[in-house]
């Protein structure tokens, strides 16, 4: 799994291109997809899947003859106009999701900020998980039961 940091770096670059969303960067996005495919097929997948790399990069096993082919004649996976849709139609929801994913991959949390007390960790974990739970919709005020408390003073 030594290839995972490299794949993560490629993924972060892809997210940066998605955030910029510029049409002139389409070729860079294509090359990035090809690099990600190469990392996955060469470094992560097992030998039985090498046929995927052979068919996508042309030439011999693992594309070893590709360097001898002129660049304009090499087969470029993802290069056809219908292969990837870039730039993407922008929306606020899309931007927020991409920004959140970028933060998840790039922000490094410090273990120094985690309490050492197990009970404190359990309570923080419970609270943070409760922030994302599905809440039933609240009933309308007119349908709610009223609640009142009567307090009084007792003298002896």
PDB file of C-alpha atoms in Angstrom, residues 39-110:
ATOM      1  CA  UNK A  39      -0.864   4.115 -10.004  1.00  0.00           C
ATOM      2  CA  UNK A  40      -3.881   1.892  -9.343  1.00  0.00           C
ATOM      3  CA  UNK A  41      -3.097  -0.683 -12.016  1.00  0.00           C
ATOM      4  CA  UNK A  42       0.665  -0.866 -11.508  1.00  0.00           C
ATOM      5  CA  UNK A  43       1.075  -0.385  -7.795  1.00  0.00           C
ATOM      6  CA  UNK A  44      -2.198  -1.391  -6.148  1.00  0.00           C
ATOM      7  CA  UNK A  45      -3.908  -4.037  -8.279  1.00  0.00           C
ATOM      8  CA  UNK A  46      -2.556  -7.549  -8.576  1.00  0.00           C
ATOM      9  CA  UNK A  47      -0.878  -9.068 -11.620  1.00  0.00           C
ATOM     10  CA  UNK A  48      -4.108 -10.638 -12.895  1.00  0.00           C
ATOM     11  CA  UNK A  49      -5.362  -7.180 -13.881  1.00  0.00           C
ATOM     12  CA  UNK A  50      -2.357  -6.241 -15.973  1.00  0.00           C
ATOM     13  CA  UNK A  51      -4.415  -6.761 -19.147  1.00  0.00           C
ATOM     14  CA  UNK A  52      -6.249  -3.531 -18.319  1.00  0.00           C
ATOM     15  CA  UNK A  53      -3.002  -1.604 -18.412  1.00  0.00           C
ATOM     16  CA  UNK A  54      -1.907  -3.358 -21.617  1.00  0.00           C
ATOM     17  CA  UNK A  55      -5.109  -2.403 -23.398  1.00  0.00           C
ATOM     18  CA  UNK A  56      -5.226   1.167 -22.124  1.00  0.00           C
ATOM     19  CA  UNK A  57      -1.620   2.190 -22.720  1.00  0.00           C
ATOM     20  CA  UNK A  58      -0.847   0.249 -25.885  1.00  0.00           C
ATOM     21  CA  UNK A  59       2.420  -1.508 -26.623  1.00  0.00           C
ATOM     22  CA  UNK A  60       3.751  -4.407 -24.624  1.00  0.00           C
ATOM     23  CA  UNK A  61       3.139  -5.382 -21.046  1.00  0.00           C
ATOM     24  CA  UNK A  62       2.674  -2.334 -18.827  1.00  0.00           C
ATOM     25  CA  UNK A  63       3.040  -0.084 -21.856  1.00  0.00           C
ATOM     26  CA  UNK A  64       6.786  -0.613 -22.015  1.00  0.00           C
ATOM     27  CA  UNK A  65       6.968   0.257 -25.738  1.00  0.00           C
ATOM     28  CA  UNK A  66       4.962   3.437 -25.355  1.00  0.00           C
ATOM     29  CA  UNK A  67       8.065   5.610 -24.990  1.00  0.00           C
ATOM     30  CA  UNK A  68       9.157   4.565 -28.492  1.00  0.00           C
ATOM     31  CA  UNK A  69       5.874   5.742 -30.016  1.00  0.00           C
ATOM     32  CA  UNK A  70       5.639   9.432 -30.993  1.00  0.00           C
ATOM     33  CA  UNK A  71       3.556  11.362 -28.493  1.00  0.00           C
ATOM     34  CA  UNK A  72       0.874  12.337 -31.021  1.00  0.00           C
ATOM     35  CA  UNK A  73       0.337   8.670 -31.972  1.00  0.00           C
ATOM     36  CA  UNK A  74       0.036   7.301 -28.439  1.00  0.00           C
ATOM     37  CA  UNK A  75      -3.424   6.252 -27.353  1.00  0.00           C
ATOM     38  CA  UNK A  76      -4.694   8.619 -24.665  1.00  0.00           C
ATOM     39  CA  UNK A  77      -7.321   7.144 -22.409  1.00  0.00           C
ATOM     40  CA  UNK A  78     -10.010   9.676 -21.370  1.00  0.00           C
ATOM     41  CA  UNK A  79      -8.996  11.969 -24.268  1.00  0.00           C
ATOM     42  CA  UNK A  80     -12.145  11.720 -26.377  1.00  0.00           C
ATOM     43  CA  UNK A  81     -14.547  14.618 -25.966  1.00  0.00           C
ATOM     44  CA  UNK A  82     -17.220  12.354 -24.436  1.00  0.00           C
ATOM     45  CA  UNK A  83     -14.865  10.534 -22.041  1.00  0.00           C
ATOM     46  CA  UNK A  84     -14.993  13.113 -19.252  1.00  0.00           C
ATOM     47  CA  UNK A  85     -17.209  16.091 -18.707  1.00  0.00           C
ATOM     48  CA  UNK A  86     -14.936  18.998 -17.869  1.00  0.00           C
ATOM     49  CA  UNK A  87     -15.448  21.797 -16.969  1.00  0.00           C
ATOM     50  CA  UNK A  88     -18.414  20.830 -14.867  1.00  0.00           C
ATOM     51  CA  UNK A  89     -21.616  22.819 -14.509  1.00  0.00           C
ATOM     52  CA  UNK A  90     -21.177  24.823 -11.330  1.00  0.00           C
ATOM     53  CA  UNK A  91     -23.599  25.018  -8.436  1.00  0.00           C
ATOM     54  CA  UNK A  92     -23.206  26.116  -4.839  1.00  0.00           C
ATOM     55  CA  UNK A  93     -23.934  22.611  -3.534  1.00  0.00           C
ATOM     56  CA  UNK A  94     -21.259  21.139  -5.823  1.00  0.00           C
ATOM     57  CA  UNK A  95     -18.661  23.709  -4.718  1.00  0.00           C
ATOM     58  CA  UNK A  96     -19.391  23.068  -1.043  1.00  0.00           C
ATOM     59  CA  UNK A  97     -18.990  19.310  -1.469  1.00  0.00           C
ATOM     60  CA  UNK A  98     -15.698  19.700  -3.342  1.00  0.00           C
ATOM     61  CA  UNK A  99     -14.377  22.148  -0.737  1.00  0.00           C
ATOM     62  CA  UNK A 100     -15.359  19.742   2.052  1.00  0.00           C
ATOM     63  CA  UNK A 101     -13.626  16.847   0.325  1.00  0.00           C
ATOM     64  CA  UNK A 102     -10.524  18.999  -0.190  1.00  0.00           C
ATOM     65  CA  UNK A 103     -10.446  19.860   3.511  1.00  0.00           C
ATOM     66  CA  UNK A 104     -10.882  16.208   4.496  1.00  0.00           C
ATOM     67  CA  UNK A 105      -7.874  15.219   2.402  1.00  0.00           C
ATOM     68  CA  UNK A 106      -5.561  18.118   3.220  1.00  0.00           C
ATOM     69  CA  UNK A 107      -6.169  19.150   6.834  1.00  0.00           C
ATOM     70  CA  UNK A 108      -4.002  17.166   9.214  1.00  0.00           C
ATOM     71  CA  UNK A 109      -5.491  16.759  12.669  1.00  0.00           C
ATOM     72  CA  UNK A 110      -3.208  16.794  15.668  1.00  0.00           C
TER      73      UNK A 110
END
